[in-house]
Amino acid sequence: MHRIVTLALLLPCPALADTILAKSQITAVTLYPQGAQVTRAVSFSAPAGAHDLLITDLPANTEPNLIRLTSPDLALGAFALRTDRLPPRSDANTDTPELLAATADVTAAKAGLREAQAAVAAINARVEAAQAQLAFLAALRPEGAALTVENLTALTQSVGAQTLAARQAALAAAADLPPAQTAVETAQQVLDAAIAARAALSQRDSDYTALSVAIEAPANGEAHLTVSHFIQNATWSPVYDMTLDRKAASLLIDRGVLVSQYSGEDWAGVDLTLSTAQPSAQSDPSVLWPDLRQVFDARTDGPLVSATRSVPMVADAAPMAKQVGMTLTAAPMLQGETVVYHYPGAVSVATGVENLRLALDSLKMTPQIEARAVPSRDRTAFLLATLTNDSPEILLPGTAFLYRDSALVGSVQFAGLASGAKTDIGFGAIEGLRLKRSMPERSTGDRGFISTSTQQQETAVLTVENLTADAWPLRVLDQIPYSEQEDLKISFTAEPAPSETDFDGKRGILSWQFDLAAGEKQQITLSQKLTWPEGKVLQ
């Protein structure tokens, strides 16, 4: 028998023969960009007949409307979450091998601390004994009529020798004290670390809820139940390490994911699936409403009507949802239109641990590499890799850490890249490629800029100097203004002529491409002229 039932919070539970208490084990998690579907396995012994099964270890933030139950050998009735009159619950993690080992580490660390403290106490006892002996010898005074010169001499020598020995013992004991105190500090640090490690393993929210299920067992024996529920406080996002090898013209992309969950319970050794589906996001298209427009007589005494286009306020209109990229996958699979990645091997994610990193795979691509120079804005050129995603997979939006020749040069929020698409990624400044944009001297005393009431002229000299030991493929960018009015005429001259105008689809952006050898310098002269009719003002 195999049944699937939905939550029936409002249905009364029938009178049952008895209550069976059971615990669950998390076996699988499907993690979404926001939220997670958790699958739990419940095993227990049940006599034949009707019973009330009480599963006592669901997290308090379980979504009640998204609980689903299946069982291969039970008839399932009404079920509901209970938050009061719950039975006492011991921590289900107390008998795990990891927690037992962590507890043993704490016990050993406490013993080590006691031993180190005992060593310090023994040294202090030696110091106190030597100091007491010195005090006794200092207070010793000879008395009696039998005291002779010979006896006094012998007593003085004996006291002096014993005083010297006591002082030496005190100094020796004091010399042993610093390393013993250091040992105590080290032992305390070991104990603190062991306690923290045990706390991380055993962390569990004391606030929990229980799931009450009406069941009927056909016969005595072992029974099994699968519980699937949804939690909001979990997330994942892609992360990349992008390593550029300029000489080999290769880009290595190491892909991974950052996982966080705050469910109140640990996920230990679960089967993890990452999904691009967004259960919490907008699921239907936005609504368009009729837009009534009206005009009024300019001389009316009625209310002033705004000329701007208005959007009607609708209380029940669906809000716009923030779009989230698709899943980063080493071996993607499709569930309808949704891309998922099934992580190989069991995964453990403790509650409250932020950005646990899980490694996926690596992709190797061949980018086009150039030095890009913008003399009007920068003083050095920058290394730019133009990347075409020639893999069949989508590179998802996420954080990318950038390495150039194995050195970390920065990080960016990578916007993502569809299969076949192209993007530019900057890999830091090239300090040996120096840039300058200057206005040359003229006989009139102006510095490359002349302006009248109907005309404006400007001349600039762009200079790129290669102080490195390598030749560089270089792209220099500058700009001229553009006009959409017939009255405003704009012209320019450049020496050498630009390789491309309106670069990257941007009007007025000029591009020069050339190779610059080591030690060489390249100059570009750019002049522009703006002309407009008398009586008009340039803006």
Coordinates of C-alpha atoms in Angstrom, one line a residue:
M1 CA 0.0 0.0 0.0
H2 CA 1.4 3.4 -0.9
R3 CA -0.5 6.6 0.0
I4 CA 0.2 10.3 -0.2
V5 CA -1.9 12.6 2.0
T6 CA -2.1 16.4 2.5
L7 CA -2.2 18.4 5.6
A8 CA -5.6 18.5 7.4
L9 CA -5.2 20.9 10.3
L10 CA -8.9 21.5 10.7
L11 CA -10.0 17.9 10.8
P12 CA -10.4 16.3 14.2
C13 CA -8.4 13.2 15.0
P14 CA -10.4 10.1 15.8
A15 CA -10.0 8.4 19.2
L16 CA -6.9 6.2 18.9
A17 CA -5.8 3.1 20.7
D18 CA -2.5 4.5 21.9
T19 CA 0.2 7.0 21.1
I20 CA 3.5 5.9 19.6
L21 CA 6.5 8.2 20.0
A22 CA 9.1 8.3 17.2
K23 CA 12.0 10.2 16.0
S24 CA 13.0 11.0 12.4
Q25 CA 16.2 11.1 10.5
I26 CA 16.9 13.6 7.8
T27 CA 17.9 11.6 4.7
A28 CA 17.7 14.1 1.8
V29 CA 17.5 17.9 1.2
T30 CA 16.5 19.8 -2.0
L31 CA 18.0 23.2 -1.6
Y32 CA 16.5 26.2 -3.5
P33 CA 17.9 29.7 -3.8
Q34 CA 15.6 30.5 -1.0
G35 CA 14.2 27.7 1.1
A36 CA 14.6 23.9 1.3
Q37 CA 12.5 20.8 1.0
V38 CA 13.6 18.4 3.8
T39 CA 12.9 14.6 3.6
R40 CA 12.8 12.6 6.8
A41 CA 12.6 8.9 7.4
V42 CA 10.7 7.6 10.4
S43 CA 10.9 3.9 11.5
F44 CA 9.1 2.4 14.5
S45 CA 7.4 -0.7 15.7
A46 CA 3.6 -0.7 15.7
P47 CA 1.0 -3.3 16.7
A48 CA -1.9 -4.0 14.4
G49 CA -4.7 -1.4 14.6
A50 CA -5.2 2.3 14.8
H51 CA -2.7 4.6 16.6
D52 CA -1.6 8.2 17.1
L53 CA 2.0 8.5 15.8
L54 CA 3.8 11.5 17.4
I55 CA 7.0 12.5 15.6
T56 CA 8.8 14.7 18.2
D57 CA 11.7 16.3 16.4
L58 CA 10.5 18.7 13.6
P59 CA 12.0 22.2 13.7
A60 CA 9.7 25.0 15.0
N61 CA 9.8 26.9 11.7
T62 CA 8.3 24.0 9.7
E63 CA 5.8 25.2 7.1
P64 CA 2.5 23.4 8.1
N65 CA 0.9 23.8 4.7
L66 CA 3.7 22.1 2.8
I67 CA 4.0 18.8 4.8
R68 CA 3.5 15.7 2.8
L69 CA 3.5 12.1 4.0
T70 CA 4.0 8.7 2.3
S71 CA 4.1 5.2 3.7
P72 CA 4.5 1.8 2.0
D73 CA 2.8 -0.2 4.8
L74 CA 0.5 2.1 6.7
A75 CA -2.9 3.6 6.2
L76 CA -2.5 7.4 6.9
G77 CA -5.3 9.6 8.3
A78 CA -5.4 13.2 9.5
F79 CA -2.2 14.9 10.7
A80 CA -1.3 18.1 12.3
L81 CA 1.5 20.0 13.9
R82 CA 1.5 20.3 17.7
T83 CA 3.4 23.1 19.5
D84 CA 2.1 22.5 23.1
R85 CA 1.8 19.5 25.5
L86 CA 4.9 18.0 23.9
P87 CA 6.7 15.1 25.5
P88 CA 10.2 15.8 26.8
R89 CA 12.8 15.3 24.0
S90 CA 16.4 14.3 24.5
D91 CA 18.9 15.5 21.9
A92 CA 18.9 13.0 19.0
N93 CA 22.5 13.8 18.3
T94 CA 23.9 12.7 21.7
D95 CA 24.9 9.2 20.6
T96 CA 26.5 10.0 17.2
P97 CA 30.1 8.9 16.8
E98 CA 31.2 12.5 16.0
L99 CA 29.6 13.8 19.2
L100 CA 30.9 11.0 21.4
A101 CA 34.4 11.7 20.0
A102 CA 34.0 15.4 20.7
T103 CA 32.9 14.7 24.3
A104 CA 36.0 12.5 24.7
D105 CA 38.1 15.3 23.5
V106 CA 36.6 17.7 26.0
T107 CA 37.2 15.2 28.8
A108 CA 40.9 14.8 27.7
A109 CA 41.3 18.5 27.5
K110 CA 40.0 19.0 31.0
A111 CA 42.4 16.4 32.3
G112 CA 45.3 18.1 30.5
L113 CA 44.3 21.5 32.1
R114 CA 44.2 19.9 35.5
E115 CA 47.6 18.4 35.0
A116 CA 49.1 21.7 33.9
Q117 CA 47.5 23.5 36.8
A118 CA 48.9 20.9 39.2
A119 CA 52.4 21.5 37.7
V120 CA 52.1 25.2 38.4
A121 CA 50.9 24.5 42.0
A122 CA 53.9 22.2 42.6
I123 CA 56.3 24.9 41.4
N124 CA 54.6 27.5 43.6
A125 CA 55.0 25.1 46.6
R126 CA 58.7 24.8 45.9
V127 CA 59.1 28.6 45.8
E128 CA 57.1 29.0 49.0
A129 CA 59.2 26.3 50.8
A130 CA 62.4 28.0 49.8
Q131 CA 61.1 31.4 50.9
A132 CA 60.1 29.9 54.3
Q133 CA 63.5 28.4 54.7
L134 CA 65.1 31.8 53.9
A135 CA 62.8 33.5 56.5
F136 CA 63.8 31.0 59.1
L137 CA 67.5 31.3 58.5
A138 CA 67.3 35.1 58.5
A139 CA 65.6 35.0 62.0
L140 CA 68.0 32.6 63.5
R141 CA 70.0 34.1 66.5
P142 CA 72.8 32.3 68.5
E143 CA 72.1 32.2 72.3
G144 CA 73.7 30.7 75.4
A145 CA 76.9 30.9 77.5
A146 CA 78.4 28.0 75.6
L147 CA 78.6 30.1 72.5
T148 CA 82.3 30.3 71.4
V149 CA 84.1 31.8 68.5
E150 CA 84.5 28.4 66.9
N151 CA 80.8 27.6 67.4
L152 CA 79.7 31.0 66.0
T153 CA 81.9 30.5 63.0
A154 CA 80.6 27.0 62.3
L155 CA 77.0 28.2 62.7
T156 CA 77.5 31.2 60.4
Q157 CA 79.0 29.0 57.7
S158 CA 76.1 26.5 58.0
V159 CA 73.5 29.2 57.9
G160 CA 75.2 30.8 54.9
A161 CA 75.4 27.6 53.0
Q162 CA 71.8 26.7 53.7
T163 CA 70.6 30.3 52.8
L164 CA 72.5 30.0 49.5
A165 CA 70.9 26.6 48.8
A166 CA 67.4 28.0 49.6
R167 CA 67.9 31.0 47.3
Q168 CA 69.1 28.8 44.5
A169 CA 66.1 26.5 45.0
A170 CA 63.7 29.5 44.9
L171 CA 65.4 30.8 41.7
A172 CA 65.2 27.4 40.0
A173 CA 61.6 27.0 40.9
A174 CA 60.8 30.5 39.7
A175 CA 62.5 29.7 36.4
D176 CA 60.2 26.7 35.9
L177 CA 57.1 28.8 36.5
P178 CA 56.7 30.7 33.1
P179 CA 56.7 27.6 30.9
A180 CA 54.3 25.9 33.3
Q181 CA 52.0 28.9 33.1
T182 CA 52.2 28.8 29.3
A183 CA 51.2 25.2 29.5
V184 CA 48.2 26.1 31.5
E185 CA 47.2 28.7 28.9
T186 CA 47.7 26.2 26.1
A187 CA 45.6 23.6 27.9
Q188 CA 42.8 26.1 28.4
Q189 CA 42.8 27.0 24.7
V190 CA 42.6 23.3 23.8
L191 CA 39.7 22.9 26.2
D192 CA 37.9 26.0 24.8
A193 CA 38.4 24.6 21.2
A194 CA 37.1 21.2 22.2
I195 CA 34.0 22.7 23.9
A196 CA 33.3 24.8 20.9
A197 CA 33.7 21.8 18.5
R198 CA 31.3 19.8 20.7
A199 CA 28.8 22.7 20.8
A200 CA 28.9 23.0 17.0
L201 CA 28.1 19.3 16.6
S202 CA 25.3 19.3 19.2
Q203 CA 23.8 22.7 18.4
R204 CA 20.1 22.3 18.2
D205 CA 17.2 24.7 18.6
S206 CA 15.4 24.0 21.9
D207 CA 12.2 25.2 20.3
Y208 CA 10.7 22.4 18.3
T209 CA 7.3 21.0 17.2
A210 CA 5.8 17.6 16.8
L211 CA 3.8 16.0 14.0
S212 CA 0.8 14.0 15.1
V213 CA -0.4 11.4 12.5
A214 CA -3.4 9.1 12.6
I215 CA -2.2 5.7 11.3
E216 CA -3.5 2.2 11.0
A217 CA -1.1 -0.8 10.8
P218 CA -2.5 -3.9 9.1
A219 CA -0.3 -6.2 11.2
N220 CA 2.3 -6.2 14.0
G221 CA 5.8 -5.3 13.0
E222 CA 8.2 -2.6 11.8
A223 CA 6.6 0.4 10.0
H224 CA 8.1 3.1 7.9
L225 CA 7.0 6.7 7.1
T226 CA 8.5 9.4 4.9
V227 CA 7.9 13.0 5.9
S228 CA 8.6 15.8 3.4
H229 CA 8.3 19.5 4.6
F230 CA 9.5 22.9 3.6
I231 CA 11.6 25.5 5.5
Q232 CA 12.4 29.1 4.6
N233 CA 15.7 29.7 6.4
A234 CA 18.1 28.0 3.9
T235 CA 19.8 29.2 0.7
W236 CA 22.6 28.5 -1.8
S237 CA 24.5 30.6 -4.3
P238 CA 27.3 29.9 -6.9
V239 CA 30.9 30.9 -6.2
Y240 CA 33.9 30.8 -8.7
D241 CA 37.7 30.8 -8.6
M242 CA 38.8 32.2 -12.0
T243 CA 42.5 31.8 -12.7
L244 CA 43.9 33.5 -15.8
D245 CA 47.2 32.2 -17.3
R246 CA 48.1 35.0 -19.7
K247 CA 51.0 33.3 -21.4
A248 CA 49.0 30.1 -22.0
A249 CA 45.9 32.2 -22.9
S250 CA 43.7 30.0 -20.7
L251 CA 41.1 30.6 -18.0
L252 CA 40.4 27.9 -15.4
I253 CA 37.1 28.3 -13.7
D254 CA 36.7 26.3 -10.4
R255 CA 33.0 26.2 -9.6
G256 CA 31.4 25.7 -6.2
V257 CA 28.4 26.6 -4.1
L258 CA 27.9 28.5 -0.8
V259 CA 25.3 26.8 1.4
S260 CA 23.7 28.3 4.5
Q261 CA 20.8 27.0 6.7
Y262 CA 19.2 28.3 9.9
S263 CA 16.6 25.6 10.4
G264 CA 17.5 25.0 14.0
E265 CA 18.8 21.5 13.4
D266 CA 21.9 20.0 11.8
W267 CA 21.8 18.2 8.5
A268 CA 24.2 15.3 9.0
G269 CA 25.2 13.1 6.0
V270 CA 22.2 14.0 3.8
D271 CA 21.6 13.5 0.1
L272 CA 21.8 17.0 -1.2
T273 CA 20.2 18.3 -4.4
L274 CA 20.6 21.9 -5.6
S275 CA 17.7 23.3 -7.6
T276 CA 17.0 26.5 -9.5
A277 CA 13.3 26.3 -8.8
Q278 CA 11.9 29.2 -6.7
P279 CA 8.9 28.1 -4.6
S280 CA 8.9 31.4 -2.7
A281 CA 9.0 33.6 -5.8
Q282 CA 6.3 35.0 -8.0
S283 CA 4.6 32.2 -9.9
D284 CA 2.2 34.0 -12.3
P285 CA 2.6 37.0 -14.6
S286 CA 1.9 40.6 -13.5
V287 CA -1.5 42.1 -14.2
L288 CA -2.0 45.1 -16.5
W289 CA -5.0 47.3 -15.7
P290 CA -6.9 49.6 -18.1
D291 CA -5.3 53.1 -18.2
L292 CA -7.9 55.9 -18.6
R293 CA -6.4 59.1 -20.1
Q294 CA -8.3 62.5 -20.2
V295 CA -7.6 66.0 -21.4
F296 CA -9.1 69.2 -19.9
D297 CA -9.6 72.8 -21.1
A298 CA -6.5 74.8 -20.2
R299 CA -8.8 77.6 -18.8
T300 CA -10.8 75.3 -16.5
D301 CA -11.0 76.1 -12.8
G302 CA -10.9 72.4 -12.0
P303 CA -8.1 70.7 -10.2
L304 CA -4.6 70.7 -11.7
V305 CA -4.0 67.4 -13.6
S306 CA -0.4 66.1 -13.9
A307 CA 0.8 65.6 -17.4
T308 CA 2.9 62.6 -16.4
R309 CA 1.7 59.2 -17.1
S310 CA 0.1 57.6 -14.0
V311 CA 0.0 54.0 -13.0
P312 CA -3.1 53.0 -11.1
M313 CA -2.6 51.8 -7.5
V314 CA -4.1 48.3 -7.2
A315 CA -4.1 46.8 -3.7
D316 CA -4.2 43.2 -4.8
A317 CA -1.7 43.5 -7.7
A318 CA 1.1 40.9 -7.4
P319 CA 4.5 42.5 -6.5
M320 CA 7.5 42.2 -8.8
A321 CA 9.8 39.3 -7.9
K322 CA 13.5 39.6 -7.9
Q323 CA 14.9 37.3 -10.6
V324 CA 17.4 34.7 -9.5
G325 CA 19.8 32.9 -11.9
M326 CA 19.8 29.2 -12.7
T327 CA 21.7 26.5 -10.8
L328 CA 25.5 26.1 -11.1
T329 CA 25.9 22.4 -12.0
A330 CA 28.8 20.2 -12.9
A331 CA 26.5 17.7 -14.5
P332 CA 23.1 19.4 -14.9
M333 CA 19.9 17.5 -15.1
L334 CA 16.4 18.8 -16.1
Q335 CA 13.2 18.5 -14.1
G336 CA 10.9 20.1 -16.7
E337 CA 12.3 23.6 -17.1
T338 CA 14.2 23.5 -13.9
V339 CA 18.0 22.7 -13.8
V340 CA 19.1 20.7 -10.8
Y341 CA 22.4 19.3 -9.5
H342 CA 22.7 16.2 -7.4
Y343 CA 25.8 16.6 -5.2
P344 CA 27.9 13.4 -5.1
G345 CA 28.4 12.0 -1.6
A346 CA 26.8 12.7 1.7
V347 CA 26.8 16.4 2.9
S348 CA 26.7 17.7 6.5
V349 CA 25.5 21.3 7.1
A350 CA 25.3 22.6 10.7
T351 CA 22.5 25.0 11.5
G352 CA 23.8 28.6 11.9
V353 CA 26.9 28.0 9.8
E354 CA 27.1 30.6 7.1
N355 CA 28.5 30.0 3.6
L356 CA 29.7 26.4 3.8
R357 CA 31.6 26.0 0.5
L358 CA 31.1 22.8 -1.5
A359 CA 33.3 22.2 -4.5
L360 CA 31.8 21.2 -7.8
D361 CA 33.9 20.9 -11.0
S362 CA 36.3 22.9 -13.2
L363 CA 35.9 24.3 -16.7
K364 CA 38.8 25.4 -18.9
M365 CA 38.2 28.1 -21.5
T366 CA 40.3 30.0 -24.0
P367 CA 39.6 33.8 -23.6
Q368 CA 40.8 36.6 -25.8
I369 CA 43.3 38.7 -23.7
E370 CA 44.1 42.3 -24.2
A371 CA 45.2 45.4 -22.3
R372 CA 42.5 48.0 -22.2
A373 CA 43.5 51.6 -21.7
V374 CA 41.2 54.6 -20.9
P375 CA 43.7 57.6 -20.6
S376 CA 40.9 60.1 -19.8
R377 CA 40.0 58.1 -16.6
D378 CA 43.0 55.9 -15.7
R379 CA 46.7 56.1 -15.2
T380 CA 47.4 52.5 -16.1
A381 CA 45.9 49.9 -18.5
F382 CA 44.0 46.9 -17.2
L383 CA 44.1 43.3 -18.2
L384 CA 40.8 42.2 -19.8
A385 CA 39.8 38.7 -20.7
T386 CA 36.9 38.4 -23.2
L387 CA 35.2 35.1 -22.4
T388 CA 32.9 33.2 -24.7
N389 CA 31.0 30.4 -22.9
D390 CA 31.6 27.5 -25.3
S391 CA 30.3 24.9 -22.8
P392 CA 26.8 23.6 -23.0
E393 CA 26.1 24.8 -19.4
I394 CA 25.0 28.1 -18.0
L395 CA 27.4 29.9 -15.7
L396 CA 25.2 31.3 -13.0
P397 CA 25.4 34.7 -11.3
G398 CA 27.6 34.6 -8.2
T399 CA 30.7 35.8 -6.5
A400 CA 33.9 35.3 -8.6
F401 CA 37.4 35.5 -7.0
L402 CA 40.0 36.5 -9.7
Y403 CA 43.5 35.2 -9.9
R404 CA 46.1 36.3 -12.4
D405 CA 49.1 34.0 -12.7
S406 CA 48.1 32.4 -9.4
A407 CA 48.0 35.7 -7.5
L408 CA 44.6 37.0 -6.1
V409 CA 43.8 40.3 -7.8
G410 CA 40.2 41.0 -6.7
S411 CA 36.7 39.7 -6.7
V412 CA 33.5 40.7 -8.6
Q413 CA 29.8 39.9 -8.6
F414 CA 29.7 37.8 -11.8
A415 CA 26.5 38.5 -13.7
G416 CA 26.3 35.0 -15.2
L417 CA 26.8 33.8 -18.8
A418 CA 24.5 31.7 -21.0
S419 CA 25.9 29.1 -23.3
G420 CA 27.4 30.8 -26.4
A421 CA 27.3 34.3 -24.8
K422 CA 30.3 36.6 -24.3
T423 CA 31.4 38.8 -21.5
D424 CA 34.5 40.8 -20.4
I425 CA 36.2 40.1 -17.1
G426 CA 38.9 42.5 -15.7
F427 CA 41.9 41.0 -14.0
G428 CA 43.5 44.1 -12.4
A429 CA 45.8 46.9 -13.4
I430 CA 49.0 46.5 -15.4
E431 CA 51.3 48.9 -13.6
G432 CA 53.9 48.9 -16.5
L433 CA 51.5 50.2 -19.1
R434 CA 51.4 54.0 -18.2
L435 CA 48.7 56.3 -19.7
K436 CA 48.5 60.0 -20.2
R437 CA 46.0 62.4 -21.8
S438 CA 47.2 65.9 -22.3
M439 CA 46.2 69.1 -24.1
P440 CA 49.1 70.4 -26.2
E441 CA 50.5 74.0 -25.9
R442 CA 49.5 76.5 -28.7
S443 CA 50.9 79.7 -29.8
T444 CA 47.9 81.6 -28.5
G445 CA 48.6 80.4 -25.0
D446 CA 45.5 78.1 -24.9
R447 CA 46.0 74.5 -23.8
G448 CA 44.2 72.7 -26.6
F449 CA 40.8 74.2 -26.0
I450 CA 39.2 77.1 -27.9
S451 CA 35.6 78.2 -27.3
T452 CA 33.5 81.0 -28.9
S453 CA 29.7 81.7 -28.8
T454 CA 29.1 79.4 -31.8
Q455 CA 32.0 77.1 -31.9
Q456 CA 34.1 74.8 -29.6
Q457 CA 37.3 73.1 -30.5
E458 CA 39.5 70.7 -28.5
T459 CA 42.7 68.7 -29.2
A460 CA 44.0 66.0 -27.0
V461 CA 47.1 63.8 -27.1
L462 CA 46.7 60.2 -25.8
T463 CA 50.0 58.5 -24.8
V464 CA 50.6 54.9 -23.9
E465 CA 54.0 53.7 -22.8
N466 CA 55.0 50.1 -22.3
L467 CA 57.5 49.8 -19.4
T468 CA 57.1 46.0 -19.1
A469 CA 59.3 43.3 -20.6
D470 CA 56.5 41.9 -22.7
A471 CA 54.6 43.0 -25.8
W472 CA 50.9 43.7 -25.2
P473 CA 47.8 43.6 -27.5
L474 CA 46.3 47.0 -26.6
R475 CA 42.9 48.6 -27.0
V476 CA 42.8 52.4 -26.3
L477 CA 39.4 54.0 -25.7
D478 CA 38.4 57.7 -25.8
Q479 CA 35.3 59.6 -26.8
I480 CA 33.7 62.5 -28.6
P481 CA 30.3 63.9 -28.0
Y482 CA 27.4 63.0 -30.3
S483 CA 24.4 65.1 -31.4
E484 CA 20.8 64.2 -32.4
Q485 CA 20.1 67.8 -33.6
E486 CA 20.7 69.1 -37.1
D487 CA 21.7 72.5 -35.7
L488 CA 24.6 71.0 -33.7
K489 CA 27.4 69.8 -36.0
I490 CA 30.1 67.6 -34.5
S491 CA 33.2 66.5 -36.4
F492 CA 36.5 65.0 -35.4
T493 CA 39.9 64.0 -36.8
A494 CA 42.3 61.4 -35.3
E495 CA 45.9 60.5 -36.1
P496 CA 46.1 57.5 -36.4
A497 CA 42.5 56.9 -37.4
P498 CA 40.4 54.8 -34.9
S499 CA 40.0 51.1 -35.6
E500 CA 36.3 51.3 -34.6
T501 CA 33.8 54.1 -33.9
D502 CA 30.7 53.6 -31.7
F503 CA 32.6 50.8 -29.9
D504 CA 30.5 48.2 -28.3
G505 CA 27.3 49.9 -29.6
K506 CA 28.0 53.1 -27.6
R507 CA 27.8 56.3 -29.7
G508 CA 30.8 58.5 -29.7
I509 CA 33.2 55.9 -28.2
L510 CA 36.3 55.5 -30.3
S511 CA 38.6 52.4 -30.2
W512 CA 42.2 52.0 -31.4
Q513 CA 43.7 48.5 -31.5
F514 CA 47.4 47.7 -31.9
D515 CA 50.3 45.7 -30.4
L516 CA 52.7 47.6 -28.2
A517 CA 56.2 46.1 -27.9
A518 CA 58.3 46.3 -24.7
G519 CA 59.8 49.7 -24.2
E520 CA 57.7 51.4 -26.9
K521 CA 55.4 54.4 -26.7
Q522 CA 52.4 55.2 -28.9
Q523 CA 50.7 58.6 -29.3
I524 CA 47.2 59.3 -30.6
T525 CA 46.1 62.9 -31.5
L526 CA 42.3 63.5 -31.3
S527 CA 40.7 66.7 -32.3
Q528 CA 37.0 67.5 -32.2
K529 CA 34.9 70.5 -33.3
L530 CA 31.4 71.5 -32.3
T531 CA 29.5 74.2 -34.3
W532 CA 26.0 75.7 -33.7
P533 CA 23.9 78.7 -35.0
E534 CA 24.2 82.2 -33.5
G535 CA 21.8 82.8 -30.6
K536 CA 21.8 79.2 -29.3
V537 CA 23.6 77.9 -26.2
L538 CA 25.6 74.7 -26.0
Q539 CA 24.6 72.4 -23.2

